[in-house]
Amino acid sequence: MLHAEPSLPPKASTMGPDTKLMQNSGKTIFKRTSIDHLMNVLVLCIFGFLALMCSVLAIGNGIWEVREGSVFTVFLPREEGVNAALSSFLSFWSYVIILNTVVPISLYVSVEIIRLGNSFYIDWDRKMYYPKNDTPAQARTTTLNEELGQIKYIFSDKTGTLTQNIMTFNKCTINGKAYGELFDFSGQRVEITEKTEKVDFSWNHLADPKFIFHDHKLGETVREGNPEAQDFFRLLALCHTVMPEEKKEGELYYQAQSPDEGALVTAARNFGFVFRSRTPDTIMIMEMGKQVTYDLLAVLDFNNVRKRMSVIVRGPNGRMILYCKGADTIIYERLHPSCNKLMDVTTGHLNEYAGDGLRTLVLAYKDLDESYMEDWKRRHHEASTTMDDREERLDELYEEIEKDLMLLGATAVEDKLQDGVPQTIEQLAKADIKIWVLTGDKQETAENIGYSCNMLREEMKEIFVVAANTAEGVREELQNARRKMCPEAADQPIVKEARAGLFWLQKTVSVEDEKVDGEYALVINGHSLAFGLEKDLQIELLRTACMCQTVICCRVTPLQKAQVVQLVKKYKQAVTLAIGDGANDVSMIKTAHIGVGISGQEGMQAVLSSDFSFAQFRYLQRLLLVHGRWSYLRMCKFLQYFFYKNFTFTFVHFWYAFFCGFSAQTVYDEWFITLYNLVYTALPVLGMSLFDQDVNDRWSFQYPQLYSPGPLNLYFNKKAFVRCMMHSCYSSLVLFFIPWAAMRDTVRDDGKDIADYQSFALLAQTCLLVVMNIQLCLDTHYWTAVNQFFVWGSLAAYFAITFTMYSNGMFFIFTSSFPFIGTARNSLNQPNVWLTIFLTSLLCILPVVAFRFILVQLWPTINDKVRYKLRKEALPAPAPRRAPTRRISTRRSGYAFSHSQGYGALVTSGRFLMKRPVKRQVLFTETDSPLAENQPQHYRTIREEPEEPEQP
């Protein structure tokens, strides 16, 4: 059974996977949207406003009873003990009942219905369905939809989230000659596509059928017997800790410590150097069809300090040779001076590979003398069996023998990006969303993926790297970076304190954003991040990181991921989203305001802890820029309209109180009060909240800047609520006083009096409903048949119900319940009544139209500009997909091994020969599963250690 050398304390290494998962999961957090928190505050304010209105009306009742009420006692004598004070007290509670419609009780029910409908849109979206795995997008919660339209920070894992975690042998350079690229007759580089002819490996019956390579020159060079090329692949076939498994003759399966190693051994296999089997002392390979057995004399294992791995073998001809592969910076220091010219050529190729975001390794070898080797083996045995300073003595021996190496070439392995990742990140950056990558990978790999994903760009003003090993060093590097980005920034952060929550008992502290001219990026390694997350450095880290467009944190533990998210949540008061695919992302997903799980090859732990899930990172673009933005826009429109219609409805009662002696009489018919929110205005506003969209999805992708108002919370906030109240106050004044003035001294065409309470109530409520529907039409940008049906249907239902309830038949059946007999037919057949309705509607709507027209003309928003463009021109066709531009840079992947200690000691010990099939199923994850049918490599990956280091 295979065991990796533990990189954790012994106690932690004995924990099972379930225990580790439970430790990584973090505390469950009850998530609520920022609109929910705002609504709670507003509801408290509304209760206070209701009490204020009722108090004003109660005081008015007391004053009226003292001044005017005594006149009515002649024919309406008061009961004994009843006075103005008691009447005022009773009227207060009467008005609490009448004006309670200002409190949005039905609001919460409507909000949940809207959220449920918008969550179904995500579930039903075919453009977020991944047919390869039969995985649709899934909204696992129905309470966070509008929060998707307010994201400011995205925290993403790398491996399996941005990349496919599938390594492929892409290019190589052998003895100064590069392979892997195709050129036409004029010497121009040819883009490799699915239609490009592949190298035929049919001559090799042991080749992996899933391996794909396009440069035919490399295969021809190897088959012609080129010694450097054959040594190159011989090294790849010998220098590793891969374990082979051959279930059937010729069907090889590789169990690799890392996907990189599996990819390299598979490449050697296809080019004729097939690693077939191993024992603790030998390695058997097939060299161009001939079986050759090498004696394994020593394995100089990989670790994070050495950044290289070597094996010492003896061939059948007695030649002893050391094969070494590792980071270019490490290998170059140990090369023989005669390799300087070849090293310069190879360095140029490595720079090109780094420009393509590939992970590179340099290969070298050294012939060994028999007598020297005997002495070295003796000293190696002594060092490996000593009890004191064993590691130091072994490192000295390794340094001694790994000198004067001869350069063979370099490999370039691609950790394939998921489809559409660069385009998605580019779109999200245009939407002014900041993206932070939190990965357990080494710095070089994370940087390369950053360039490949368009998170890091050469046109950025500067990319800061924080790699200090002391707290003061980290502070100094962060401050230097901040001063370069904003020289005039104050040394101390601008901290704002505020009160929030229930009764403002919760104190919040926020660090304000600082303006930066240009785009910057920050790369910080694990040691520096550990210091930066300490209490005295948190604010400094946050200030510097938030000034950058992109932040990449390397070698991050699962706990540190959650701490970084929590730091931004605590001090930025911004909406955060975390996305990942594995168990090590669970704590981050739970900590963020919104957690997104990707159902990939790492299991379902992330999905089960998430709020939304899908199969590919590229779907995040549609989730935010389309569904999130629409949900936020719809919810804000709904809240503004809901508060407007309820406040307008209630304020008319308030003004009427001054004309009825503050007697708590209702201005509308009781049945209208009952049906107003339940029937007449419920469906139209729901139709708008479920179907409305300012622009369609294609225009949303074309202009991702449309998303920017969401994170700034511009559509609905406390100011918007106050504006809504002022609008309601104006509309209620018009809706009360215009019908009152029109009905005061009016007579019918036949001379009969029409100025009665019942006719005025009918006119006022009809004007109110007409104005509410017109206002809804003004707020609706996207009309559907459902919207039309609801709007016209609500008006038709009002008139049908009104004529029915005010009919003679209903009065005769339920005399006390329907006292408005004949009011509808007597009032609504008068031209002046309809003229009053028209005038009232015009006075309510005309200022709104004029105000919006002036805003659009003088201060148009991005939405206004795009909608204007939408009317003028057709949507342009999607831009052709272009090949990524090559980046010439000195940054390149240093090495492509696993992060943990290598398995060299295990391979030479012989313990791997013990057969324990039950345990083996736990340790190895086969990639020949249905999910990996299209993978170009066919090997297994040892899953003993997690991809990212656990927190002890």
PDB file of C-alpha atoms in Angstrom, residues 314-525:
ATOM      1  CA  ARG A 314      22.862   1.236 -14.494  1.00  0.00           C
ATOM      2  CA  GLY A 315      22.081   0.165 -18.030  1.00  0.00           C
ATOM      3  CA  PRO A 316      22.549  -3.292 -19.542  1.00  0.00           C
ATOM      4  CA  ASN A 317      25.920  -2.167 -20.942  1.00  0.00           C
ATOM      5  CA  GLY A 318      27.152  -1.261 -17.440  1.00  0.00           C
ATOM      6  CA  ARG A 319      26.926   2.494 -17.998  1.00  0.00           C
ATOM      7  CA  MET A 320      25.947   4.350 -14.834  1.00  0.00           C
ATOM      8  CA  ILE A 321      24.019   7.548 -15.419  1.00  0.00           C
ATOM      9  CA  LEU A 322      22.176  10.140 -13.341  1.00  0.00           C
ATOM     10  CA  TYR A 323      18.957  11.502 -14.842  1.00  0.00           C
ATOM     11  CA  CYS A 324      17.585  14.732 -13.374  1.00  0.00           C
ATOM     12  CA  LYS A 325      14.511  16.867 -14.030  1.00  0.00           C
ATOM     13  CA  GLY A 326      13.419  20.002 -12.215  1.00  0.00           C
ATOM     14  CA  ALA A 327      12.936  23.750 -12.213  1.00  0.00           C
ATOM     15  CA  ASP A 328      14.966  25.638 -14.778  1.00  0.00           C
ATOM     16  CA  THR A 329      16.483  28.023 -12.213  1.00  0.00           C
ATOM     17  CA  ILE A 330      17.644  25.051 -10.137  1.00  0.00           C
ATOM     18  CA  ILE A 331      18.983  22.887 -12.977  1.00  0.00           C
ATOM     19  CA  TYR A 332      20.799  25.788 -14.688  1.00  0.00           C
ATOM     20  CA  GLU A 333      22.920  26.312 -11.565  1.00  0.00           C
ATOM     21  CA  ARG A 334      24.194  22.735 -11.822  1.00  0.00           C
ATOM     22  CA  LEU A 335      24.997  22.511 -15.529  1.00  0.00           C
ATOM     23  CA  HIS A 336      28.477  21.955 -16.945  1.00  0.00           C
ATOM     24  CA  PRO A 337      30.019  25.147 -18.445  1.00  0.00           C
ATOM     25  CA  SER A 338      30.007  23.523 -21.875  1.00  0.00           C
ATOM     26  CA  CYS A 339      26.197  23.774 -21.910  1.00  0.00           C
ATOM     27  CA  ASN A 340      26.082  27.586 -21.827  1.00  0.00           C
ATOM     28  CA  LYS A 341      25.240  28.002 -25.510  1.00  0.00           C
ATOM     29  CA  LEU A 342      22.557  25.304 -25.424  1.00  0.00           C
ATOM     30  CA  MET A 343      21.208  26.823 -22.207  1.00  0.00           C
ATOM     31  CA  ASP A 344      20.681  30.183 -23.931  1.00  0.00           C
ATOM     32  CA  VAL A 345      18.702  28.571 -26.749  1.00  0.00           C
ATOM     33  CA  THR A 346      16.654  26.492 -24.310  1.00  0.00           C
ATOM     34  CA  THR A 347      15.927  29.593 -22.226  1.00  0.00           C
ATOM     35  CA  GLY A 348      14.423  31.265 -25.275  1.00  0.00           C
ATOM     36  CA  HIS A 349      12.153  28.286 -25.800  1.00  0.00           C
ATOM     37  CA  LEU A 350      11.164  28.310 -22.118  1.00  0.00           C
ATOM     38  CA  ASN A 351      10.191  31.961 -22.384  1.00  0.00           C
ATOM     39  CA  GLU A 352       7.955  31.100 -25.325  1.00  0.00           C
ATOM     40  CA  TYR A 353       6.362  28.259 -23.390  1.00  0.00           C
ATOM     41  CA  ALA A 354       5.800  30.564 -20.422  1.00  0.00           C
ATOM     42  CA  GLY A 355       4.113  32.975 -22.818  1.00  0.00           C
ATOM     43  CA  ASP A 356       1.624  30.220 -23.578  1.00  0.00           C
ATOM     44  CA  GLY A 357       1.067  29.547 -19.858  1.00  0.00           C
ATOM     45  CA  LEU A 358       2.659  26.091 -19.887  1.00  0.00           C
ATOM     46  CA  ARG A 359       4.285  24.332 -16.931  1.00  0.00           C
ATOM     47  CA  THR A 360       7.919  23.569 -17.699  1.00  0.00           C
ATOM     48  CA  LEU A 361      10.663  21.190 -16.545  1.00  0.00           C
ATOM     49  CA  VAL A 362      14.309  21.083 -17.570  1.00  0.00           C
ATOM     50  CA  LEU A 363      15.965  17.690 -18.185  1.00  0.00           C
ATOM     51  CA  ALA A 364      19.657  16.908 -17.703  1.00  0.00           C
ATOM     52  CA  TYR A 365      21.914  13.896 -17.231  1.00  0.00           C
ATOM     53  CA  LYS A 366      25.423  12.975 -16.029  1.00  0.00           C
ATOM     54  CA  ASP A 367      27.641   9.945 -16.595  1.00  0.00           C
ATOM     55  CA  LEU A 368      29.080   8.532 -13.361  1.00  0.00           C
ATOM     56  CA  ASP A 369      32.379   6.817 -12.635  1.00  0.00           C
ATOM     57  CA  GLU A 370      32.296   3.346 -11.073  1.00  0.00           C
ATOM     58  CA  SER A 371      34.784   4.062  -8.296  1.00  0.00           C
ATOM     59  CA  TYR A 372      33.200   7.409  -7.376  1.00  0.00           C
ATOM     60  CA  MET A 373      29.781   5.802  -7.332  1.00  0.00           C
ATOM     61  CA  GLU A 374      30.903   3.063  -4.948  1.00  0.00           C
ATOM     62  CA  ASP A 375      32.220   5.677  -2.513  1.00  0.00           C
ATOM     63  CA  TRP A 376      29.098   7.824  -2.867  1.00  0.00           C
ATOM     64  CA  LYS A 377      26.787   4.869  -2.257  1.00  0.00           C
ATOM     65  CA  ARG A 378      28.703   4.007   0.927  1.00  0.00           C
ATOM     66  CA  ARG A 379      28.384   7.553   2.221  1.00  0.00           C
ATOM     67  CA  HIS A 380      24.743   7.660   1.156  1.00  0.00           C
ATOM     68  CA  HIS A 381      24.012   4.513   3.143  1.00  0.00           C
ATOM     69  CA  GLU A 382      25.694   5.980   6.220  1.00  0.00           C
ATOM     70  CA  ALA A 383      23.773   9.225   5.911  1.00  0.00           C
ATOM     71  CA  SER A 384      20.435   7.494   5.416  1.00  0.00           C
ATOM     72  CA  THR A 385      20.896   5.293   8.505  1.00  0.00           C
ATOM     73  CA  THR A 386      22.224   7.921  10.877  1.00  0.00           C
ATOM     74  CA  MET A 387      20.002   9.285  13.617  1.00  0.00           C
ATOM     75  CA  ASP A 388      21.427  12.836  13.651  1.00  0.00           C
ATOM     76  CA  ASP A 389      21.054  15.416  10.871  1.00  0.00           C
ATOM     77  CA  ARG A 390      19.915  12.820   8.372  1.00  0.00           C
ATOM     78  CA  GLU A 391      18.172  15.267   6.038  1.00  0.00           C
ATOM     79  CA  GLU A 392      21.068  17.723   6.027  1.00  0.00           C
ATOM     80  CA  ARG A 393      23.655  15.018   5.269  1.00  0.00           C
ATOM     81  CA  LEU A 394      21.513  13.593   2.462  1.00  0.00           C
ATOM     82  CA  ASP A 395      21.041  17.044   0.960  1.00  0.00           C
ATOM     83  CA  GLU A 396      24.826  17.538   0.961  1.00  0.00           C
ATOM     84  CA  LEU A 397      25.308  14.256  -0.882  1.00  0.00           C
ATOM     85  CA  TYR A 398      22.619  15.152  -3.396  1.00  0.00           C
ATOM     86  CA  GLU A 399      24.231  18.552  -3.993  1.00  0.00           C
ATOM     87  CA  GLU A 400      27.588  16.872  -4.509  1.00  0.00           C
ATOM     88  CA  ILE A 401      26.485  14.412  -7.167  1.00  0.00           C
ATOM     89  CA  GLU A 402      24.022  16.701  -8.958  1.00  0.00           C
ATOM     90  CA  LYS A 403      26.757  18.893 -10.444  1.00  0.00           C
ATOM     91  CA  ASP A 404      28.239  19.324 -13.907  1.00  0.00           C
ATOM     92  CA  LEU A 405      25.058  18.037 -15.524  1.00  0.00           C
ATOM     93  CA  MET A 406      24.634  17.908 -19.286  1.00  0.00           C
ATOM     94  CA  LEU A 407      21.521  19.657 -20.598  1.00  0.00           C
ATOM     95  CA  LEU A 408      19.106  17.562 -22.660  1.00  0.00           C
ATOM     96  CA  GLY A 409      16.133  19.883 -23.107  1.00  0.00           C
ATOM     97  CA  ALA A 410      12.865  20.873 -21.482  1.00  0.00           C
ATOM     98  CA  THR A 411       9.224  19.788 -21.434  1.00  0.00           C
ATOM     99  CA  ALA A 412       6.110  21.955 -21.515  1.00  0.00           C
ATOM    100  CA  VAL A 413       2.950  20.524 -19.957  1.00  0.00           C
ATOM    101  CA  GLU A 414      -0.405  22.226 -20.247  1.00  0.00           C
ATOM    102  CA  ASP A 415      -2.889  22.280 -17.399  1.00  0.00           C
ATOM    103  CA  LYS A 416      -5.806  22.834 -19.721  1.00  0.00           C
ATOM    104  CA  LEU A 417      -8.086  25.718 -18.984  1.00  0.00           C
ATOM    105  CA  GLN A 418     -11.779  25.076 -19.014  1.00  0.00           C
ATOM    106  CA  ASP A 419     -13.534  26.324 -22.110  1.00  0.00           C
ATOM    107  CA  GLY A 420     -14.319  30.023 -22.081  1.00  0.00           C
ATOM    108  CA  VAL A 421     -12.409  30.885 -18.899  1.00  0.00           C
ATOM    109  CA  PRO A 422     -10.354  33.793 -20.362  1.00  0.00           C
ATOM    110  CA  GLN A 423     -13.413  35.285 -22.037  1.00  0.00           C
ATOM    111  CA  THR A 424     -15.458  34.947 -18.855  1.00  0.00           C
ATOM    112  CA  ILE A 425     -12.831  36.640 -16.700  1.00  0.00           C
ATOM    113  CA  GLU A 426     -12.440  39.409 -19.263  1.00  0.00           C
ATOM    114  CA  GLN A 427     -16.189  40.048 -19.222  1.00  0.00           C
ATOM    115  CA  LEU A 428     -16.356  40.030 -15.420  1.00  0.00           C
ATOM    116  CA  ALA A 429     -13.445  42.472 -15.240  1.00  0.00           C
ATOM    117  CA  LYS A 430     -15.302  44.809 -17.630  1.00  0.00           C
ATOM    118  CA  ALA A 431     -18.268  44.604 -15.252  1.00  0.00           C
ATOM    119  CA  ASP A 432     -15.948  46.069 -12.576  1.00  0.00           C
ATOM    120  CA  ILE A 433     -15.861  42.839 -10.590  1.00  0.00           C
ATOM    121  CA  LYS A 434     -12.583  42.132  -8.831  1.00  0.00           C
ATOM    122  CA  ILE A 435     -11.316  38.567  -9.060  1.00  0.00           C
ATOM    123  CA  TRP A 436      -9.113  36.932  -6.440  1.00  0.00           C
ATOM    124  CA  VAL A 437      -7.648  33.486  -7.039  1.00  0.00           C
ATOM    125  CA  LEU A 438      -6.942  31.466  -3.895  1.00  0.00           C
ATOM    126  CA  THR A 439      -4.955  28.366  -4.784  1.00  0.00           C
ATOM    127  CA  GLY A 440      -2.741  25.805  -3.141  1.00  0.00           C
ATOM    128  CA  ASP A 441      -0.450  25.781  -6.174  1.00  0.00           C
ATOM    129  CA  LYS A 442       3.017  27.232  -6.236  1.00  0.00           C
ATOM    130  CA  GLN A 443       3.574  30.824  -7.274  1.00  0.00           C
ATOM    131  CA  GLU A 444       4.977  30.152 -10.750  1.00  0.00           C
ATOM    132  CA  THR A 445       2.053  27.972 -11.793  1.00  0.00           C
ATOM    133  CA  ALA A 446      -0.502  30.405 -10.402  1.00  0.00           C
ATOM    134  CA  GLU A 447       1.107  33.289 -12.284  1.00  0.00           C
ATOM    135  CA  ASN A 448       1.078  31.377 -15.567  1.00  0.00           C
ATOM    136  CA  ILE A 449      -2.561  30.450 -15.168  1.00  0.00           C
ATOM    137  CA  GLY A 450      -3.236  34.096 -14.300  1.00  0.00           C
ATOM    138  CA  TYR A 451      -1.778  35.157 -17.638  1.00  0.00           C
ATOM    139  CA  SER A 452      -3.605  32.402 -19.497  1.00  0.00           C
ATOM    140  CA  CYS A 453      -6.914  33.442 -17.936  1.00  0.00           C
ATOM    141  CA  ASN A 454      -6.499  37.157 -18.721  1.00  0.00           C
ATOM    142  CA  MET A 455      -6.348  37.979 -15.018  1.00  0.00           C
ATOM    143  CA  LEU A 456      -2.733  39.080 -15.377  1.00  0.00           C
ATOM    144  CA  ARG A 457      -1.977  41.120 -18.484  1.00  0.00           C
ATOM    145  CA  GLU A 458       1.210  42.601 -19.838  1.00  0.00           C
ATOM    146  CA  GLU A 459      -0.527  45.962 -20.263  1.00  0.00           C
ATOM    147  CA  MET A 460      -1.052  46.217 -16.505  1.00  0.00           C
ATOM    148  CA  LYS A 461       1.051  49.000 -15.004  1.00  0.00           C
ATOM    149  CA  GLU A 462       2.711  46.671 -12.523  1.00  0.00           C
ATOM    150  CA  ILE A 463       2.308  43.254 -10.941  1.00  0.00           C
ATOM    151  CA  PHE A 464       3.434  43.269  -7.312  1.00  0.00           C
ATOM    152  CA  VAL A 465       4.851  40.089  -5.788  1.00  0.00           C
ATOM    153  CA  VAL A 466       4.822  39.826  -1.992  1.00  0.00           C
ATOM    154  CA  ALA A 467       7.135  37.020  -0.884  1.00  0.00           C
ATOM    155  CA  ALA A 468       8.685  38.185   2.397  1.00  0.00           C
ATOM    156  CA  ASN A 469       9.280  35.714   5.225  1.00  0.00           C
ATOM    157  CA  THR A 470       8.816  38.123   8.133  1.00  0.00           C
ATOM    158  CA  ALA A 471       5.919  40.253   9.307  1.00  0.00           C
ATOM    159  CA  GLU A 472       7.899  43.478   8.904  1.00  0.00           C
ATOM    160  CA  GLY A 473       9.018  42.420   5.447  1.00  0.00           C
ATOM    161  CA  VAL A 474       5.428  41.782   4.411  1.00  0.00           C
ATOM    162  CA  ARG A 475       4.340  45.145   5.815  1.00  0.00           C
ATOM    163  CA  GLU A 476       7.099  46.931   3.933  1.00  0.00           C
ATOM    164  CA  GLU A 477       6.317  45.231   0.624  1.00  0.00           C
ATOM    165  CA  LEU A 478       2.588  45.950   0.972  1.00  0.00           C
ATOM    166  CA  GLN A 479       3.221  49.604   1.818  1.00  0.00           C
ATOM    167  CA  ASN A 480       5.646  50.031  -1.072  1.00  0.00           C
ATOM    168  CA  ALA A 481       3.084  48.565  -3.471  1.00  0.00           C
ATOM    169  CA  ARG A 482       0.352  50.819  -2.109  1.00  0.00           C
ATOM    170  CA  ARG A 483       2.511  53.948  -2.409  1.00  0.00           C
ATOM    171  CA  LYS A 484       3.321  53.110  -6.019  1.00  0.00           C
ATOM    172  CA  MET A 485      -0.364  52.700  -6.862  1.00  0.00           C
ATOM    173  CA  CYS A 486      -1.497  55.821  -4.983  1.00  0.00           C
ATOM    174  CA  PRO A 487       1.348  58.089  -3.834  1.00  0.00           C
ATOM    175  CA  GLU A 488      -1.002  60.649  -2.286  1.00  0.00           C
ATOM    176  CA  ALA A 489      -2.824  58.052  -0.162  1.00  0.00           C
ATOM    177  CA  ALA A 490      -2.750  58.605   3.587  1.00  0.00           C
ATOM    178  CA  ASP A 491      -0.649  56.328   5.748  1.00  0.00           C
ATOM    179  CA  GLN A 492      -3.679  55.471   7.870  1.00  0.00           C
ATOM    180  CA  PRO A 493      -6.770  53.962   6.237  1.00  0.00           C
ATOM    181  CA  ILE A 494     -10.056  55.845   6.068  1.00  0.00           C
ATOM    182  CA  VAL A 495     -12.293  53.856   8.395  1.00  0.00           C
ATOM    183  CA  LYS A 496     -16.016  54.499   8.645  1.00  0.00           C
ATOM    184  CA  GLU A 497     -18.093  53.250  11.548  1.00  0.00           C
ATOM    185  CA  ALA A 498     -21.840  52.804  11.289  1.00  0.00           C
ATOM    186  CA  ARG A 499     -24.729  51.210  13.104  1.00  0.00           C
ATOM    187  CA  ALA A 500     -26.859  48.570  11.458  1.00  0.00           C
ATOM    188  CA  GLY A 501     -29.060  45.634  12.232  1.00  0.00           C
ATOM    189  CA  LEU A 502     -32.017  45.420  14.573  1.00  0.00           C
ATOM    190  CA  PHE A 503     -32.446  48.732  16.422  1.00  0.00           C
ATOM    191  CA  TRP A 504     -28.960  49.705  15.203  1.00  0.00           C
ATOM    192  CA  LEU A 505     -27.250  47.656  17.905  1.00  0.00           C
ATOM    193  CA  GLN A 506     -24.738  46.105  15.509  1.00  0.00           C
ATOM    194  CA  LYS A 507     -21.632  48.173  14.821  1.00  0.00           C
ATOM    195  CA  THR A 508     -19.994  47.882  11.401  1.00  0.00           C
ATOM    196  CA  VAL A 509     -16.532  49.076  10.412  1.00  0.00           C
ATOM    197  CA  SER A 510     -15.648  49.614   6.765  1.00  0.00           C
ATOM    198  CA  VAL A 511     -12.438  50.638   5.002  1.00  0.00           C
ATOM    199  CA  GLU A 512     -13.132  52.970   2.108  1.00  0.00           C
ATOM    200  CA  ASP A 513     -11.824  52.217  -1.380  1.00  0.00           C
ATOM    201  CA  GLU A 514      -8.910  54.297  -2.583  1.00  0.00           C
ATOM    202  CA  LYS A 515      -8.771  55.547  -6.151  1.00  0.00           C
ATOM    203  CA  VAL A 516      -6.039  54.141  -8.361  1.00  0.00           C
ATOM    204  CA  ASP A 517      -4.997  55.318 -11.800  1.00  0.00           C
ATOM    205  CA  GLY A 518      -4.465  52.238 -13.953  1.00  0.00           C
ATOM    206  CA  GLU A 519      -4.680  48.493 -13.415  1.00  0.00           C
ATOM    207  CA  TYR A 520      -2.452  46.621 -11.008  1.00  0.00           C
ATOM    208  CA  ALA A 521      -2.218  43.044  -9.763  1.00  0.00           C
ATOM    209  CA  LEU A 522      -0.931  41.468  -6.569  1.00  0.00           C
ATOM    210  CA  VAL A 523       0.620  38.024  -6.151  1.00  0.00           C
ATOM    211  CA  ILE A 524       1.215  36.899  -2.573  1.00  0.00           C
ATOM    212  CA  ASN A 525       2.625  33.564  -1.444  1.00  0.00           C
TER     213      ASN A 525
END
